[in-house]
mmCIF file of C-alpha atoms in Angstrom:
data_model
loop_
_atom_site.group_PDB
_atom_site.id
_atom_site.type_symbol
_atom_site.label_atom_id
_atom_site.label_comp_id
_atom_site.label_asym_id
_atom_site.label_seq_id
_atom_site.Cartn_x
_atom_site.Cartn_y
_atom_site.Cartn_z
ATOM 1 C CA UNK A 190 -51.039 65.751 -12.940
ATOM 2 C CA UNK A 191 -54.373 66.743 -14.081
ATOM 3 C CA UNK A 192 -55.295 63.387 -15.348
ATOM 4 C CA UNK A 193 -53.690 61.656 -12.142
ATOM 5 C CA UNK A 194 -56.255 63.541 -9.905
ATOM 6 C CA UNK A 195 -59.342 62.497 -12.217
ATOM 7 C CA UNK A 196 -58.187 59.179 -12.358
ATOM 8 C CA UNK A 197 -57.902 59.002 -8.156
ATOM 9 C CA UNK A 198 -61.499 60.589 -8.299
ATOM 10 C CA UNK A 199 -62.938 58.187 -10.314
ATOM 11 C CA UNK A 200 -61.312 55.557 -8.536
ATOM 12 C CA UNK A 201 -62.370 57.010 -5.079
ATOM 13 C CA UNK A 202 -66.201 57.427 -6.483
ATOM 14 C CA UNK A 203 -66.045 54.067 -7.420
ATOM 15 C CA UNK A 204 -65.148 53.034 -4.385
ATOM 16 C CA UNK A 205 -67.266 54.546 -2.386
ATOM 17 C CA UNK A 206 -70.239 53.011 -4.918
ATOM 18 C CA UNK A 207 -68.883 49.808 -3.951
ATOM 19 C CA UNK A 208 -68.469 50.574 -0.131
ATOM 20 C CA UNK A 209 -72.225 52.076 -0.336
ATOM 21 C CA UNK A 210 -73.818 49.072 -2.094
ATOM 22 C CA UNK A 211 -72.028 46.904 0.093
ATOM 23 C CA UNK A 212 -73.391 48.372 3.143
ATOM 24 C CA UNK A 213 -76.954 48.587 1.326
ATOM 25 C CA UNK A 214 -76.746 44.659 0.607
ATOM 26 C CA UNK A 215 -75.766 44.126 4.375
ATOM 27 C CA UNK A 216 -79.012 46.275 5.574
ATOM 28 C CA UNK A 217 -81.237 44.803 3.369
ATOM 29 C CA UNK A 218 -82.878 42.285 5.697
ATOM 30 C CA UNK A 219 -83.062 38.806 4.341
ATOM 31 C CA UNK A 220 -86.305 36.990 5.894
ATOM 32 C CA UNK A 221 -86.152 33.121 5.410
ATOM 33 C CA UNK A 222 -89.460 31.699 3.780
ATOM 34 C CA UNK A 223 -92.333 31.657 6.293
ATOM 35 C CA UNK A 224 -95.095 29.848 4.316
ATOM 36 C CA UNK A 225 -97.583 26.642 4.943
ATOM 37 C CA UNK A 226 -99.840 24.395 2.496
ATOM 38 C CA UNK A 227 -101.197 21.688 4.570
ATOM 39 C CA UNK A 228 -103.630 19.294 2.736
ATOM 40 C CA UNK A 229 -105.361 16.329 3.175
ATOM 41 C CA UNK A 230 -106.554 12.822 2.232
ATOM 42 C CA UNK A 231 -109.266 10.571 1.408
ATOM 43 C CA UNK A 232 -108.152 8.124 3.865
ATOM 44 C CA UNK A 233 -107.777 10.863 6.322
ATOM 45 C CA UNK A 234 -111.796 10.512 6.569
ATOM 46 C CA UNK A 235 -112.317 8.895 9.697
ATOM 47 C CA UNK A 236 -109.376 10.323 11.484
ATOM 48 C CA UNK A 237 -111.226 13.572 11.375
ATOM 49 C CA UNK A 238 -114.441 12.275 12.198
ATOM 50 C CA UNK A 239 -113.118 10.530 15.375
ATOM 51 C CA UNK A 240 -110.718 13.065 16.461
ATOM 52 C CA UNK A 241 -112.803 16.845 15.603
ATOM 53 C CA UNK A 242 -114.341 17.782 18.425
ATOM 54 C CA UNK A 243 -116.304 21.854 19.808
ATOM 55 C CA UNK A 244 -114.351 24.203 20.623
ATOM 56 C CA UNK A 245 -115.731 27.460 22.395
ATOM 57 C CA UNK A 246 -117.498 30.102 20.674
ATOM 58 C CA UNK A 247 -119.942 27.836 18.484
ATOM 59 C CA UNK A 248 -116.713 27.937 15.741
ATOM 60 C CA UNK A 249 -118.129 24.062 14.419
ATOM 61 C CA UNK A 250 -115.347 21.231 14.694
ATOM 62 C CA UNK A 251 -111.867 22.112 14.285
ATOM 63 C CA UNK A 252 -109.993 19.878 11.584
ATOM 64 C CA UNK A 253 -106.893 18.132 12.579
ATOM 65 C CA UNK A 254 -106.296 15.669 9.895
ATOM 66 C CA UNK A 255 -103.806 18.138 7.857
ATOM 67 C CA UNK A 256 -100.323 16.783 6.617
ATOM 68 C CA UNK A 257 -97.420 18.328 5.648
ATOM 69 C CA UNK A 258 -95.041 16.150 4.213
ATOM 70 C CA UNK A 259 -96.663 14.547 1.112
ATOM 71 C CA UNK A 260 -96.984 16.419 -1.832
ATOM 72 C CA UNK A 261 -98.427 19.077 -2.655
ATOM 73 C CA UNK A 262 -98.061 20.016 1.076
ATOM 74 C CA UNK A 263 -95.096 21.843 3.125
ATOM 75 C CA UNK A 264 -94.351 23.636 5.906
ATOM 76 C CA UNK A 265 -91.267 26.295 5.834
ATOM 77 C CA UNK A 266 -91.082 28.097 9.712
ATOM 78 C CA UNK A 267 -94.297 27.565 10.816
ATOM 79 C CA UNK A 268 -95.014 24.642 13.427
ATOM 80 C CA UNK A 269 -98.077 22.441 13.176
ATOM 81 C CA UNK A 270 -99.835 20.676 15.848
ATOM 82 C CA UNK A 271 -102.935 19.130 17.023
ATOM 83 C CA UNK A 272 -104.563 20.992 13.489
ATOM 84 C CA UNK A 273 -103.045 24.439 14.254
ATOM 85 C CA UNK A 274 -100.159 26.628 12.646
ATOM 86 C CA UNK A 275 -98.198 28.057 15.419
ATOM 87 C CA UNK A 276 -96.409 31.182 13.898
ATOM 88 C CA UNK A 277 -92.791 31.684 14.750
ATOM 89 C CA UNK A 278 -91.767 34.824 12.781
ATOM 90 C CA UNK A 279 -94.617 38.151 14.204
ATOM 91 C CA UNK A 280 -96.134 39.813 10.701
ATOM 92 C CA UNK A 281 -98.820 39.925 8.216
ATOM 93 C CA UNK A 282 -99.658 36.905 6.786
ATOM 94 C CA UNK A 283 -101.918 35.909 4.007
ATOM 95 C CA UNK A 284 -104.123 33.236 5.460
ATOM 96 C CA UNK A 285 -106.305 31.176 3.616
ATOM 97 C CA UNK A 286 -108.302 27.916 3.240
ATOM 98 C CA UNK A 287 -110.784 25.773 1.379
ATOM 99 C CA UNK A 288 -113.358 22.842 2.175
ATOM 100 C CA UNK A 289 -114.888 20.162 0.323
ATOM 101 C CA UNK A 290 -118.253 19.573 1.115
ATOM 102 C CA UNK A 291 -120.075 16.451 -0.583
ATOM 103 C CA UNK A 292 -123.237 15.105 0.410
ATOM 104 C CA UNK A 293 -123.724 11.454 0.396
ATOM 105 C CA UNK A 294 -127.283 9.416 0.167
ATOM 106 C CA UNK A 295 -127.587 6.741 2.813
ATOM 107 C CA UNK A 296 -126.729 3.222 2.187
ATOM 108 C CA UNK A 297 -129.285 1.606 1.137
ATOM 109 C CA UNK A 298 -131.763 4.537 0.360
ATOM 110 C CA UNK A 299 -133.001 5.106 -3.404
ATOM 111 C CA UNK A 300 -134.251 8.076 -4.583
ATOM 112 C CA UNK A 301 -137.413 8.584 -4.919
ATOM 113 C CA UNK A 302 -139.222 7.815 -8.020
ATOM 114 C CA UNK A 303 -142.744 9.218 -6.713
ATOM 115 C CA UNK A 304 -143.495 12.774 -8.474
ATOM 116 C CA UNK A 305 -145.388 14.142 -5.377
ATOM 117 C CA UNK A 306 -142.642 13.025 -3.203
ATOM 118 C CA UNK A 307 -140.640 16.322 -2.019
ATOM 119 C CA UNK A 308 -138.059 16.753 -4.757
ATOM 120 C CA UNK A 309 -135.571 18.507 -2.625
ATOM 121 C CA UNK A 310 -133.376 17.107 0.937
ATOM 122 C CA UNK A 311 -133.186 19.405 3.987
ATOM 123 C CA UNK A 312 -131.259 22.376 3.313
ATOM 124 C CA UNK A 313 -127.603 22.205 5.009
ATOM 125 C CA UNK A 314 -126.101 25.253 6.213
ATOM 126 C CA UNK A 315 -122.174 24.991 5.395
ATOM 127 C CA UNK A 316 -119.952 26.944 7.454
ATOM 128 C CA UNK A 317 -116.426 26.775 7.528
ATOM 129 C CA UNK A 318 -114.456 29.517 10.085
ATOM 130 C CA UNK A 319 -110.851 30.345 10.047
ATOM 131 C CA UNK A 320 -109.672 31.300 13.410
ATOM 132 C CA UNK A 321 -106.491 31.798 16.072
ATOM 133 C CA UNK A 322 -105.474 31.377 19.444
ATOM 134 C CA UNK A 323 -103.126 34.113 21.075
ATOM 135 C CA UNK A 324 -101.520 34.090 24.530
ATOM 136 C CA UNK A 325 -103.091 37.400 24.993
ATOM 137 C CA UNK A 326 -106.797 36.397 25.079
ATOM 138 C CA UNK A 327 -108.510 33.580 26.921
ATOM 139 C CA UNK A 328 -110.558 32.242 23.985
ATOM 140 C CA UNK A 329 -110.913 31.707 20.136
ATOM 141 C CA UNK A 330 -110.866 34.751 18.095
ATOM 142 C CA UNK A 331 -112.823 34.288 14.677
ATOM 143 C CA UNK A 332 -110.673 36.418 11.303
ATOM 144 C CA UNK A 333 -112.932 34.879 9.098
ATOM 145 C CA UNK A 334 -115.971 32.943 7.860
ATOM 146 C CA UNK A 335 -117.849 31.686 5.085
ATOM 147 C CA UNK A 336 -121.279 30.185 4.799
ATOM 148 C CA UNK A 337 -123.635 28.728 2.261
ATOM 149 C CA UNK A 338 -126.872 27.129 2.671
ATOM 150 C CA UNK A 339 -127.235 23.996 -0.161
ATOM 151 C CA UNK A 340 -130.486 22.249 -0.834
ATOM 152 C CA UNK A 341 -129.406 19.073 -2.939
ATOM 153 C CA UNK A 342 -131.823 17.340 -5.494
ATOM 154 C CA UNK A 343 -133.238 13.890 -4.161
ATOM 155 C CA UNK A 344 -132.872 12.717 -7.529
ATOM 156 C CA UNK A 345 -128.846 13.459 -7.292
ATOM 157 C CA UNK A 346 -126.833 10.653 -5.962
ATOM 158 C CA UNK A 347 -124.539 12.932 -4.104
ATOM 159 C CA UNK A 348 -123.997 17.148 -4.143
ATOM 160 C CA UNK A 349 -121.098 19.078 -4.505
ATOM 161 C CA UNK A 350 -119.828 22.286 -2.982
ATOM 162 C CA UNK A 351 -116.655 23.741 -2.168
ATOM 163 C CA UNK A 352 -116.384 27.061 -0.068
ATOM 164 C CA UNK A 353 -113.032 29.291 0.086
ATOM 165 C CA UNK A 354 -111.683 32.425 1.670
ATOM 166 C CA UNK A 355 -108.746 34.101 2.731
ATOM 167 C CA UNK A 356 -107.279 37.358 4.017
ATOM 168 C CA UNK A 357 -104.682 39.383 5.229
ATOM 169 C CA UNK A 358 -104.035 39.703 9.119
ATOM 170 C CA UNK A 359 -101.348 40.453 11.555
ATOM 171 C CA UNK A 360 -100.218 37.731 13.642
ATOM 172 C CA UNK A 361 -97.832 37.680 16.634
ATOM 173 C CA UNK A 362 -95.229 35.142 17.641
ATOM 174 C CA UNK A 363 -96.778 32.062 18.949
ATOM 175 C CA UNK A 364 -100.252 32.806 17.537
ATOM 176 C CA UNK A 365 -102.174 29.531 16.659
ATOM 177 C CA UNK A 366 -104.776 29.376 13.546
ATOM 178 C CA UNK A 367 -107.122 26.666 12.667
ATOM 179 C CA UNK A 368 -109.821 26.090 10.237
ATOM 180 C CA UNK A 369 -113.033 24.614 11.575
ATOM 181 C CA UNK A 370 -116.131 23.750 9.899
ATOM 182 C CA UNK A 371 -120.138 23.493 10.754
ATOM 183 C CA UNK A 372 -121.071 19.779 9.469
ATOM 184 C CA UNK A 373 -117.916 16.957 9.845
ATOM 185 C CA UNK A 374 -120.184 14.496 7.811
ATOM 186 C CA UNK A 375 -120.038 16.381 5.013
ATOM 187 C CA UNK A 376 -116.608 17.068 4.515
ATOM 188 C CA UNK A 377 -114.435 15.250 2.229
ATOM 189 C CA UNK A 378 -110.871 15.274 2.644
ATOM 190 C CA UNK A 379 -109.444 15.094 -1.156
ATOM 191 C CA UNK A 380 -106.040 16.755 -0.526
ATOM 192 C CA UNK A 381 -106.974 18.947 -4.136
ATOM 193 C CA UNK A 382 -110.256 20.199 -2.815
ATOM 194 C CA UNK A 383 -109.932 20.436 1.117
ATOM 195 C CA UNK A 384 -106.867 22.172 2.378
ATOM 196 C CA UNK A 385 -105.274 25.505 4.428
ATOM 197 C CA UNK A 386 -102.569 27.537 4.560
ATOM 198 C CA UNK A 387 -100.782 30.931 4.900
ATOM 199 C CA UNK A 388 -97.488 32.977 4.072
ATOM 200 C CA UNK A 389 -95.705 35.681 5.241
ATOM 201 C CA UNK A 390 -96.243 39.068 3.615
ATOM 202 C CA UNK A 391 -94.176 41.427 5.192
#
């Protein structure tokens, strides 16, 4: 009899475990993936020259060229339109982003073999902003920017620089963000050196 009543209290422990993780399981909530990689292309060049144009708040040109469907890119619950992520699910998201600058000599133009010639080009200033429209402010509001100031050698045929950042901030349901950048001729769109994106962190 003894036995009997251990045995129906291990049994009844056991299924109360199972009852308990059960209901732990069902609480647990199970968020889809909320992530974006958008990249672009070399023969996205011209697209972004022709379409960028200012937006308020001296924020540079805002980049539209971004795809999503060829690989490396994706887009999982976020929308993208017109160059900007429109977030569905309200959290804090990772944001972050990278351009390519690379400075090109002019058709045409040789460097200069004279020594007393200046030996450097005019410095550039390189900016490139990360920013986001809400529905509950009129105007642009800047998260983040980066800036360098590059003074290439006249004796390179082209310069190099890439510039990155990213960060952590809470976004609401149908908040838009967008990269934009300071000089459009400078950019180049390799889909491995220019791109943006952000995920969901909780």
């Amino acid at each position: 009899m003894v036995m009997k009543n251990r045995a129906e209290e291990g049994t009844s422990a056991s299924t109360q475990d199972n009852i308990s993780l059960d209901t732990i399981a069902r609480d647990v909530p199970r968020n889809p993936r909320v992530a974006a990689h958008l990249t672009s292309s070399r023969n996205a060049r011209k697209a972004l020259y022709v379409q960028s144009s200012p937006i308020r708040n001296n924020l540079g040109y805002k980049i539209i060229s971004w795809q999503s469907s060829v690989y490396p890119s994706f887009l999982h619950n976020v929308l993208l339109s017109n160059g900007e992520l429109t977030i569905q699910q309200p959290g804090f998201y990772y944001i972050y982003a990278q351009t390519y600058f690379r400075f090109r000599e002019s058709e045409g133009v040789e460097p200069s073999a004279d020594p007393d010639s200046e030996s450097i080009r005019n410095p550039k200033q390189m900016v490139q902003y990360i920013s986001k429209f809400t529905d509950y402010y009129p105007e642009a509001i800047l998260l983040m920017k980066s800036a360098r100031t590059s003074c290439w050698s006249k004796k390179a045929e082209y310069g190099l620089h890439s510039i990155y950042q990213g960060g952590v901030f809470q976004l609401r349901r149908n908040d838009r963000i967008f990269v934009s950048i300071s000089y459009v001729e400078l950019v180049d769109m390799d889909k491995e050196a220019s791109f943006f994106g952000a995920f969901l962190v909780s």
